[in-house]
Amino acid sequence: MQSHTVDDEDRLVPALADSAILALARHGLAIEQHYGQAMDIEWALNQTIAAIMGGLAGIVAETGSVTSHLAAVAREYGVPMIVYPSACL
């Protein structure tokens, strides 16, 4: 298992530029309009994530973490995932 620490100042840096956020919002609205209702959409913006999924045995993440949002992607790749393990203690 590997764990990576992110410096406090790096946690405050936006992961996406405003232009990318606006583009995603436009896509989301188009999808909502197409289906006639709000949709739960998972965006895979980093192809590296998809590339490593096949090599993972599983993912364990606390709820609310960036990694916890990979649940839908993990499911698509058949990778087991546990979210919020501290609730099991």
Short mmCIF file of N, CA and C in Angstrom, two decimals, residues 23-43:
data_model
loop_
_atom_site.label_atom_id
_atom_site.label_comp_id
_atom_site.label_asym_id
_atom_site.label_seq_id
_atom_site.Cartn_x
_atom_site.Cartn_y
_atom_site.Cartn_z
N ALA A 23 -16.71 24.31 -18.69
CA ALA A 23 -16.96 23.32 -19.75
C ALA A 23 -17.70 22.11 -19.20
N LEU A 24 -17.29 21.63 -18.02
CA LEU A 24 -18.00 20.51 -17.40
C LEU A 24 -19.43 20.87 -17.07
N ALA A 25 -19.64 22.08 -16.59
CA ALA A 25 -21.00 22.53 -16.28
C ALA A 25 -21.87 22.54 -17.54
N ARG A 26 -21.30 23.01 -18.65
CA ARG A 26 -22.07 23.02 -19.91
C ARG A 26 -22.42 21.60 -20.35
N HIS A 27 -21.46 20.69 -20.24
CA HIS A 27 -21.72 19.28 -20.58
C HIS A 27 -22.80 18.70 -19.68
N GLY A 28 -22.68 18.98 -18.38
CA GLY A 28 -23.68 18.48 -17.43
C GLY A 28 -25.07 18.98 -17.74
N LEU A 29 -25.20 20.25 -18.07
CA LEU A 29 -26.51 20.81 -18.42
C LEU A 29 -27.05 20.19 -19.71
N ALA A 30 -26.17 19.94 -20.67
CA ALA A 30 -26.61 19.31 -21.92
C ALA A 30 -27.11 17.89 -21.66
N ILE A 31 -26.41 17.16 -20.80
CA ILE A 31 -26.85 15.80 -20.45
C ILE A 31 -28.18 15.83 -19.72
N GLU A 32 -28.32 16.77 -18.78
CA GLU A 32 -29.57 16.92 -18.04
C GLU A 32 -30.72 17.26 -18.99
N GLN A 33 -30.47 18.14 -19.93
CA GLN A 33 -31.50 18.50 -20.89
C GLN A 33 -31.87 17.30 -21.76
N HIS A 34 -30.89 16.53 -22.18
CA HIS A 34 -31.14 15.35 -23.01
C HIS A 34 -32.03 14.33 -22.30
N TYR A 35 -31.75 14.06 -21.01
CA TYR A 35 -32.50 13.06 -20.26
C TYR A 35 -33.74 13.63 -19.57
N GLY A 36 -33.86 14.96 -19.57
CA GLY A 36 -35.04 15.58 -18.98
C GLY A 36 -35.06 15.54 -17.46
N GLN A 37 -33.92 15.29 -16.83
CA GLN A 37 -33.84 15.26 -15.37
C GLN A 37 -32.38 15.40 -14.95
N ALA A 38 -32.19 15.71 -13.68
CA ALA A 38 -30.83 15.81 -13.15
C ALA A 38 -30.19 14.42 -13.17
N MET A 39 -28.92 14.38 -13.47
CA MET A 39 -28.20 13.11 -13.55
C MET A 39 -26.99 13.15 -12.63
N ASP A 40 -26.64 12.00 -12.06
CA ASP A 40 -25.43 11.86 -11.26
C ASP A 40 -24.32 11.48 -12.23
N ILE A 41 -23.37 12.37 -12.41
CA ILE A 41 -22.33 12.17 -13.42
C ILE A 41 -20.97 12.09 -12.74
N GLU A 42 -20.20 11.07 -13.08
CA GLU A 42 -18.82 10.95 -12.62
C GLU A 42 -17.92 11.30 -13.80
N TRP A 43 -17.06 12.28 -13.61
CA TRP A 43 -16.17 12.71 -14.67
C TRP A 43 -14.79 12.10 -14.45
#
